[in-house]
Coordinates of C-alpha atoms and ligand atoms in Angstrom, one line a residue:
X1 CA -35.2 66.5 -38.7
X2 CA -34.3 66.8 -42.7
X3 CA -32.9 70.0 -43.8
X4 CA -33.1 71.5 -47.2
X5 CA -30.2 70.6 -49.6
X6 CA -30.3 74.0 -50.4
X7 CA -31.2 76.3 -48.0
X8 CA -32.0 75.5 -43.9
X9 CA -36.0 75.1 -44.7
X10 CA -36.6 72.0 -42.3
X11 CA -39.0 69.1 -42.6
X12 CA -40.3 70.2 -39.5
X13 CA -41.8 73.2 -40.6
X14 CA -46.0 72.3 -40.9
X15 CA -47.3 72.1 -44.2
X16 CA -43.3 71.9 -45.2
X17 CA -43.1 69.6 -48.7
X18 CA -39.4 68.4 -50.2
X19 CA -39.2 67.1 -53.9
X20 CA -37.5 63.9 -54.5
X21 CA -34.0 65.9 -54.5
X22 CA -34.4 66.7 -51.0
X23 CA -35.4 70.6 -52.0
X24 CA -38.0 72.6 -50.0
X25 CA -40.8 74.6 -52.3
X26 CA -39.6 77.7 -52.0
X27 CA -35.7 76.9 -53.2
X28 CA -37.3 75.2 -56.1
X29 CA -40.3 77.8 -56.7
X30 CA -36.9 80.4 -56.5
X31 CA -35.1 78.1 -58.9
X32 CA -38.1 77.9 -61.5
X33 CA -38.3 82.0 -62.3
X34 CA -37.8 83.3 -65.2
X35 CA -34.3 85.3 -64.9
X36 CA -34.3 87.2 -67.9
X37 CA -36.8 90.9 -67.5
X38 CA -38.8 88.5 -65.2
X39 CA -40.4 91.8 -63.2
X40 CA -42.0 92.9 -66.5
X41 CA -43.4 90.0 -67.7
X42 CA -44.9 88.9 -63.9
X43 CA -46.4 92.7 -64.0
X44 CA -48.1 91.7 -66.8
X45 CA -49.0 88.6 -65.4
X46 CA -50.1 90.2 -62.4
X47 CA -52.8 92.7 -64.3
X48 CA -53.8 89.9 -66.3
X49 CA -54.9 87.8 -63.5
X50 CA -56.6 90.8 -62.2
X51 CA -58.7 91.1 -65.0
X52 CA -59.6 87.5 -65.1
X53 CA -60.7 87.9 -61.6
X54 CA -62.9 90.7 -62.7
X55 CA -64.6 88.8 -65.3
X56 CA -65.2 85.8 -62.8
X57 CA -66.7 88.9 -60.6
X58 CA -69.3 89.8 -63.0
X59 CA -71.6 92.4 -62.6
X60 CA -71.9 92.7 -58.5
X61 CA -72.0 96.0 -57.2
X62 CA -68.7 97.3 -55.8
X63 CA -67.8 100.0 -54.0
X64 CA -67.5 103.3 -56.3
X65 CA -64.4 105.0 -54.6
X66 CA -62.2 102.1 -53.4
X67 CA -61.2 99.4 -56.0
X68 CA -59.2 97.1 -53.2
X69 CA -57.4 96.9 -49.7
X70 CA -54.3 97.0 -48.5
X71 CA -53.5 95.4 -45.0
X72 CA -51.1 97.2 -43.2
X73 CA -49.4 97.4 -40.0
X74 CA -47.3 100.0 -40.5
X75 CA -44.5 98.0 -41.1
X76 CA -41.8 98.0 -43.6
X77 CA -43.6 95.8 -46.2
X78 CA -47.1 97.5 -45.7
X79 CA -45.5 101.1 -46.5
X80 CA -43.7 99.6 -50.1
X81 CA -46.9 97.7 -50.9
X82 CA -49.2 100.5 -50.7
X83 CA -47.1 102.8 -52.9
X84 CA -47.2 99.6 -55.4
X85 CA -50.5 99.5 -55.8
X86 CA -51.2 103.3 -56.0
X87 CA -48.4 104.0 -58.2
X88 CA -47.4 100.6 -60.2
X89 CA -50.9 99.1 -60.5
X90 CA -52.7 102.7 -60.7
X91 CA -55.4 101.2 -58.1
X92 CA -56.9 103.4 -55.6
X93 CA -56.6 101.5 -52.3
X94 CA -57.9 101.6 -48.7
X95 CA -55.4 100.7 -46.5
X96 CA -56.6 98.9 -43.6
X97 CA -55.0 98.3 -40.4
X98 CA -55.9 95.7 -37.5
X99 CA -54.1 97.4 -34.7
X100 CA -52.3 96.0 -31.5
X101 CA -54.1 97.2 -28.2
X102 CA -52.0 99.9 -26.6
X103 CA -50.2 97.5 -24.4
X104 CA -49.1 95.9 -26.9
X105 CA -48.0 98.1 -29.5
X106 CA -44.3 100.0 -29.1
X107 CA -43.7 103.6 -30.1
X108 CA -42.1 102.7 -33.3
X109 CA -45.2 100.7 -34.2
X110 CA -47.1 103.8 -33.2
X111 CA -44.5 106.9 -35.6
X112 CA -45.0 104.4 -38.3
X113 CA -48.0 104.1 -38.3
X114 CA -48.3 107.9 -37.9
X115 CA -46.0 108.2 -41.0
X116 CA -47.8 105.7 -43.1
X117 CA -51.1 108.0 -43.0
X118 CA -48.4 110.7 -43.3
X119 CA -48.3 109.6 -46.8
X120 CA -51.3 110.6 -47.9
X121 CA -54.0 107.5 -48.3
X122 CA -56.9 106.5 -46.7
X123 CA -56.8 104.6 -43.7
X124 CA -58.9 102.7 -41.5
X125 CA -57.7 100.8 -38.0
X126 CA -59.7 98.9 -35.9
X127 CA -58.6 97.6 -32.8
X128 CA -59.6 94.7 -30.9
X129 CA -60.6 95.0 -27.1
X130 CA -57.7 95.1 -25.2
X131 CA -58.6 92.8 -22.0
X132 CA -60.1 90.3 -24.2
X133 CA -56.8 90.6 -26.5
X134 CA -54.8 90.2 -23.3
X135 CA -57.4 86.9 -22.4
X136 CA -57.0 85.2 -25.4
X137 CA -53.5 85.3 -26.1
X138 CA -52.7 83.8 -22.4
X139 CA -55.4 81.4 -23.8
X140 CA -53.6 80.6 -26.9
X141 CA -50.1 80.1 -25.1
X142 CA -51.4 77.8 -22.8
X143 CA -53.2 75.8 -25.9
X144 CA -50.8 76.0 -28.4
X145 CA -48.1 77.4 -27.3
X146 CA -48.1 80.2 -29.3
X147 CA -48.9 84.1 -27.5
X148 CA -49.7 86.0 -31.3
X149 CA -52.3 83.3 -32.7
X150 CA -55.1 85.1 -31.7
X151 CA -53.7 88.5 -32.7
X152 CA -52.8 86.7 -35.7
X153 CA -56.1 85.7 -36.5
X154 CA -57.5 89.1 -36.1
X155 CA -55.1 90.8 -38.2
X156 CA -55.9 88.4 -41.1
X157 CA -59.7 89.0 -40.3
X158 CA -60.1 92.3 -40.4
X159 CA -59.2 92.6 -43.6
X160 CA -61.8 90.8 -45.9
X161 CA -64.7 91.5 -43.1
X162 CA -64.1 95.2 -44.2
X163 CA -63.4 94.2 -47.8
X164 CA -67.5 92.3 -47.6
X165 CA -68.8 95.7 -45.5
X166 CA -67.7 98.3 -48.0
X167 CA -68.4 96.2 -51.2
X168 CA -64.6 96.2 -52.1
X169 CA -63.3 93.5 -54.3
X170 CA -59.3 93.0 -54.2
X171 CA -57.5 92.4 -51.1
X172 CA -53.8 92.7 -51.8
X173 CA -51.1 91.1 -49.4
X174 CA -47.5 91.1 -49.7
X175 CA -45.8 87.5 -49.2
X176 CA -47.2 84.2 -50.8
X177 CA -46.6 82.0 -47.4
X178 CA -46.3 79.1 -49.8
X179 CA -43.5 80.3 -52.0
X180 CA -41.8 82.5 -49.3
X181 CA -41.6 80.4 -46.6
X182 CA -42.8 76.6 -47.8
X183 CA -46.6 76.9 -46.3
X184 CA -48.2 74.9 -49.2
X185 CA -51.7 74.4 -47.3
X186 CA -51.9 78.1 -48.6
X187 CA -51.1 77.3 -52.3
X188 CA -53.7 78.7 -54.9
X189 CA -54.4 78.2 -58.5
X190 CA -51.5 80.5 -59.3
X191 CA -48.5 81.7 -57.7
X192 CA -51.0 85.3 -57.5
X193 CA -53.8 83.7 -55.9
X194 CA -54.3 84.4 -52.8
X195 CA -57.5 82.3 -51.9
X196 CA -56.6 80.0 -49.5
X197 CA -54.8 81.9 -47.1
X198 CA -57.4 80.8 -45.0
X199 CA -55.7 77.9 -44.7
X200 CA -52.2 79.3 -43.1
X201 CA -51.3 76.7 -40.5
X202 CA -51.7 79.9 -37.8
X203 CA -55.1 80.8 -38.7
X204 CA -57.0 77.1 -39.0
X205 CA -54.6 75.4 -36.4
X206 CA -56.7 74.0 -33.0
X207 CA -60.4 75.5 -35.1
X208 CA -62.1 78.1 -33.2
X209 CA -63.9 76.3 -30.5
X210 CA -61.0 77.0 -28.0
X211 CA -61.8 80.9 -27.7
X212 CA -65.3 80.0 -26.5
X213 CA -63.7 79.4 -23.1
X214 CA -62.0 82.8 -22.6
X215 CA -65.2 84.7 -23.7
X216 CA -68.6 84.1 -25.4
X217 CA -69.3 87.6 -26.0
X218 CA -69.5 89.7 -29.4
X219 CA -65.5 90.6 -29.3
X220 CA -65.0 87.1 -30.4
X221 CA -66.5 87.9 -33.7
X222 CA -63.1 90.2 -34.4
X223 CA -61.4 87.3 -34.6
X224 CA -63.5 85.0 -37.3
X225 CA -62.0 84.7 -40.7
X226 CA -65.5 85.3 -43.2
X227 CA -66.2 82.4 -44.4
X228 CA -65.1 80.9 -48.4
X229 CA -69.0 81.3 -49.5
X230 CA -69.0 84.9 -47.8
X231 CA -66.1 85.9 -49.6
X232 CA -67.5 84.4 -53.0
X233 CA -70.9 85.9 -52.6
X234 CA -69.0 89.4 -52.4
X235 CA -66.7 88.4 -55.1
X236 CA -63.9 89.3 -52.6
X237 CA -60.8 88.1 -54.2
X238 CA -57.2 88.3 -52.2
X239 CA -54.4 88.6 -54.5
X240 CA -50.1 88.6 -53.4
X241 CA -47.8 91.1 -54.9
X242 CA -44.7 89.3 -53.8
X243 CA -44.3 87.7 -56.8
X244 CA -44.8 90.4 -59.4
X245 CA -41.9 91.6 -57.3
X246 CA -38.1 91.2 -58.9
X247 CA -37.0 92.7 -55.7
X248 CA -39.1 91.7 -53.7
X249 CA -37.5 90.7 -49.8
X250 CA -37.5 91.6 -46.2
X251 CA -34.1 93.6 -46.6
X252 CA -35.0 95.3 -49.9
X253 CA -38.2 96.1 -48.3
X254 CA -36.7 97.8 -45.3
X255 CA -34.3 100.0 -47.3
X256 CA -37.5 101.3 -49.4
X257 CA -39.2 102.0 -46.2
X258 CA -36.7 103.7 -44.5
X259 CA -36.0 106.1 -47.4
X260 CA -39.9 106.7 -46.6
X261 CA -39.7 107.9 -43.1
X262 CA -40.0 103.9 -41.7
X263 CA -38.2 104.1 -38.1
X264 CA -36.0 100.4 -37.8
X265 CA -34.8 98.8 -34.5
X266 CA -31.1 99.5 -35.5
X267 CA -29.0 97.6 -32.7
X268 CA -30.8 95.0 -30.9
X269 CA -30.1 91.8 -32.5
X270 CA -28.7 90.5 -29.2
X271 CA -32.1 91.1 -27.6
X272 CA -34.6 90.4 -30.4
X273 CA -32.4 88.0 -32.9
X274 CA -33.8 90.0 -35.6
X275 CA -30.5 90.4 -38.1
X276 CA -33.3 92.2 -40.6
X277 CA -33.4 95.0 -37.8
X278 CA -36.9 95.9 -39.1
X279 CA -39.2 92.8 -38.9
X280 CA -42.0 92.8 -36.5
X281 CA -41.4 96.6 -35.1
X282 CA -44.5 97.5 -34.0
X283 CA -45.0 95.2 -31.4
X284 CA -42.3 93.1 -29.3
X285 CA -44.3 89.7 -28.5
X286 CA -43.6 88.1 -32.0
X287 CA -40.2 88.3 -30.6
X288 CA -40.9 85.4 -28.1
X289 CA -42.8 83.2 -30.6
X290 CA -40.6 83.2 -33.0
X291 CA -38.6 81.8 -29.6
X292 CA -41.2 79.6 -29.0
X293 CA -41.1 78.3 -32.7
X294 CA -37.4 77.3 -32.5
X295 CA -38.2 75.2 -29.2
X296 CA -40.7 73.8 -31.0
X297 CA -39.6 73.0 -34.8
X298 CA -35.8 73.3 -34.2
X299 CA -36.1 76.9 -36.5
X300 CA -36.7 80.7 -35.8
X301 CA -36.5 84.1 -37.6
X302 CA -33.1 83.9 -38.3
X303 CA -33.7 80.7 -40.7
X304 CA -36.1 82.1 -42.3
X305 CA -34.5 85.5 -43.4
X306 CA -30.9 84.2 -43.8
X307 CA -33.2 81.7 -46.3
X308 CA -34.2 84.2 -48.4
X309 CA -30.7 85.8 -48.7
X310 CA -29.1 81.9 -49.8
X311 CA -32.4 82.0 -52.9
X312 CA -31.3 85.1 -53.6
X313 CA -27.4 84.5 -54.0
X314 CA -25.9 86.8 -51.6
X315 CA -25.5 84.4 -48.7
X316 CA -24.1 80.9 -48.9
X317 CA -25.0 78.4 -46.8
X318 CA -22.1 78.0 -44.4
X319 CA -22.5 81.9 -43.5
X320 CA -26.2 81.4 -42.8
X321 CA -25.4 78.8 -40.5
X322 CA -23.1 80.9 -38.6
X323 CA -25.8 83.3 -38.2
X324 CA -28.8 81.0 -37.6
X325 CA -26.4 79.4 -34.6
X326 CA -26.2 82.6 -33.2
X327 CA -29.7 84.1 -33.2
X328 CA -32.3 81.7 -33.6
X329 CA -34.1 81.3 -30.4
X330 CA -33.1 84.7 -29.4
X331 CA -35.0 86.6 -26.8
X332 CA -34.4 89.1 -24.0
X333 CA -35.6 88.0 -20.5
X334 CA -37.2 92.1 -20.5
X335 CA -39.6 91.1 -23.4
X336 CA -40.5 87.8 -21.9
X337 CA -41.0 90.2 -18.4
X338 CA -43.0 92.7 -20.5
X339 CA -45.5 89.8 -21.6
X340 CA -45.8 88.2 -18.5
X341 CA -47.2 91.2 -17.2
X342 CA -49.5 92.2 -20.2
X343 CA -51.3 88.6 -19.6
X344 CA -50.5 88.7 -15.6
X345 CA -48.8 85.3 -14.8
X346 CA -45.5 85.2 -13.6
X347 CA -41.8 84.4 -15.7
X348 CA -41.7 80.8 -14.2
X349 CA -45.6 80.5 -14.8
X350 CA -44.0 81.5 -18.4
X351 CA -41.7 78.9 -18.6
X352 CA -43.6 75.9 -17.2
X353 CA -46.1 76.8 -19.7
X354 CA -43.4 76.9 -22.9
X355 CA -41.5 74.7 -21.5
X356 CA -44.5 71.7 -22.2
X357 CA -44.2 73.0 -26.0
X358 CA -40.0 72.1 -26.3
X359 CA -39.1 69.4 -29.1
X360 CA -37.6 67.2 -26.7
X361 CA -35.9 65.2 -29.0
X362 CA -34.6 68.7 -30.7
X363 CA -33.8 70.4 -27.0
X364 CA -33.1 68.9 -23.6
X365 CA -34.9 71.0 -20.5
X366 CA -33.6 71.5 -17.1
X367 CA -35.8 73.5 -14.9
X368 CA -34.1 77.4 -13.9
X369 CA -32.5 77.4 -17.7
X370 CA -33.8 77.5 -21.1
X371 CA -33.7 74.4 -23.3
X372 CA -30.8 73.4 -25.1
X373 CA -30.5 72.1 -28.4
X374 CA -29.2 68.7 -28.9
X375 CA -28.7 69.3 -33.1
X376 CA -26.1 71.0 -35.2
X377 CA -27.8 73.5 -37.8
X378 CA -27.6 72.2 -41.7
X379 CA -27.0 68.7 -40.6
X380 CA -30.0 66.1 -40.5
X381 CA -30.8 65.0 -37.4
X382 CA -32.1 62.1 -35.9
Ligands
ZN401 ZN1 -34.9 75.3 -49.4

């Protein structure tokens, strides 16, 4: 395992790519900007590229109220982008929001999402069915080793089914998973273009075929990304703000949101390993793959955000170690508990199963106690 010479981005990471320097995309994409009144000028950029996409459009027939989509979960980022687009771009969006079956989502999840349509837009959630929910997320632990895939893939999906049904031809998203985080399977003809997010390691990772065997009924279709030609034929074009976005970042993000009514998760970073406070609130089983992802790759949350904060110069690296030590891998047995019993197998059903998913060159494993790692963060190991 090669770390970053910059940040703690590993090698390990899928789709993960390091120049010749030993630097991960996203320290070098950071790197790259333009300092000076860069917000401006990627603004501009920004509209520009959205009227290039409308030439490309032509003349289909669009939707005469909406002009694009906003996904949101009711989160911190989804609350800041929709006021973006409304009041920055002058758009006039529909937010749209693939909900977590009760079970799943929390009470915060549920006031947010009260105070997002609160605000005053449009809104439409749709909410897969809750057993088969349930099914396939047991499904894709077992298969992956991963308990949100299928949610994942539903939440992504949601989005540009609705944007082909109501004729609506920009989808807007927040993050660009290659620049933020180093996915470049994802990477598009610009650092706007969200096209290929089809291609997010999560969402194409294992195909489709594997759902077949947990259902063959019509709530399966909830969970199919529309196809490229589909999205072409509708001229359905998905386009990320995060980099028209000088301040753009999960902690600036979650001090906007607040201001706007957004309830955080103040003090649990002992249960949750969330340092942000206010990442993944309106639902707690993100919590335990982002556990699962530091068995498996040797990083969790806590790389990822104290990552952003070393791009950004207000962390060096030796803190972020400190704090990646301490919190990646984090969970609380009582989330692990709650899981167990939304998909009905027992805790040491739950650990045989993620215990088959550990880096075992990264962790050792002794049964009756979680794995533990073998590797010192911010040094390569081998
Ligand atoms: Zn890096």
């Amino acid at each position: 395992m090669k770390y970053c010479k910059s940040c703690l981005a590993t090698d390990l990471r899928p789709n993960a790519s390091f120049n010749d320097a030993g630097v991960c995309i996203a320290c070098q994409y950071h790197s790259d900007e333009v300092p000076n009144n860069s917000s401006n000028e990627k603004i501009r950029l920004l509209r520009q590229w959205i009227e290039e996409l409308k030439k490309r459009n032509g003349r289909k027939s669009y939707n005469k109220h909406y002009d694009c989509i906003v996904g949101v979960s009711g989160g911190k980022d989804s609350t800041r982008q929709a006021h973006w687009v409304r009041d920055r771009l002058g758009m006039n969006p529909l937010l749209v929001c693939g909900a977590y079956p009760p079970k799943q989502m929390t009470e915060i999840g549920g006031d947010n999402l009260a105070n997002l349509i609160d605000m005053g837009f449009d809104i439409e959630v749709v909410c897969p069915a809750p057993r088969t929910a349930a099914h396939l997320s047991l499904e894709s632990f077992r298969k992956f080793g991963n308990v949100c895939k299928s949610t994942e893939m539903a939440l992504f999906a949601v989005v540009p089914k609705i944007a082909i049904e109501k004729k609506i031809p920009f989808i807007f998203w927040g993050e660009n998973p290659a620049l933020q985080v180093g996915d470049s399977a994802t990477l598009g003809e610009n650092e706007f273009d969200g096209s290929n997010l089809r291609n997010l390691n999560t969402l194409v990772e294992g195909g489709k075929s594997w759902m077949s065997s947990v259902s063959n009924s019509a709530h399966l279709k909830f969970y199919e990304y529309p196809d490229f030609y589909l999205m072409k034929k509708f001229g359905i074009n998905i386009v990320y703000l995060g980099p028209a976005w000088d301040d753009w970042s999960n902690d600036e993000n979650s001090v906007y949101a607040s201001l706007q009514g957004l309830q955080v998760r103040p003090y649990d970073t002992d249960s949750t390993g969330d340092i942000s406070g206010a990442s993944m609130l309106d639902e707690e089983f993100t919590n335990i793959n982002m556990m699962l992802k530091y068995y498996k790759f040797g990083f969790g949350r806590a790389t990822d955000t104290v990552n952003e904060r070393i791009r950004s110069g207000i962390m060096n690296r030796s803190e972020a170690i400190e704090i990646v030590e301490r919190y990646d891998g984090v969970c609380d047995d009582y989330i692990i508990k709650k899981y167990c019993d939304y998909v009905e197998i027992s805790v040491s059903t739950f650990w045989e199963i993620s215990n088959k998913y550990v880096n075992k060159d990264l962790f050792s494993v002794k049964r009756g106690s979680r794995p533990e790692k073998k590797f010192k963060v911010g040094e390569d190991f081998d």
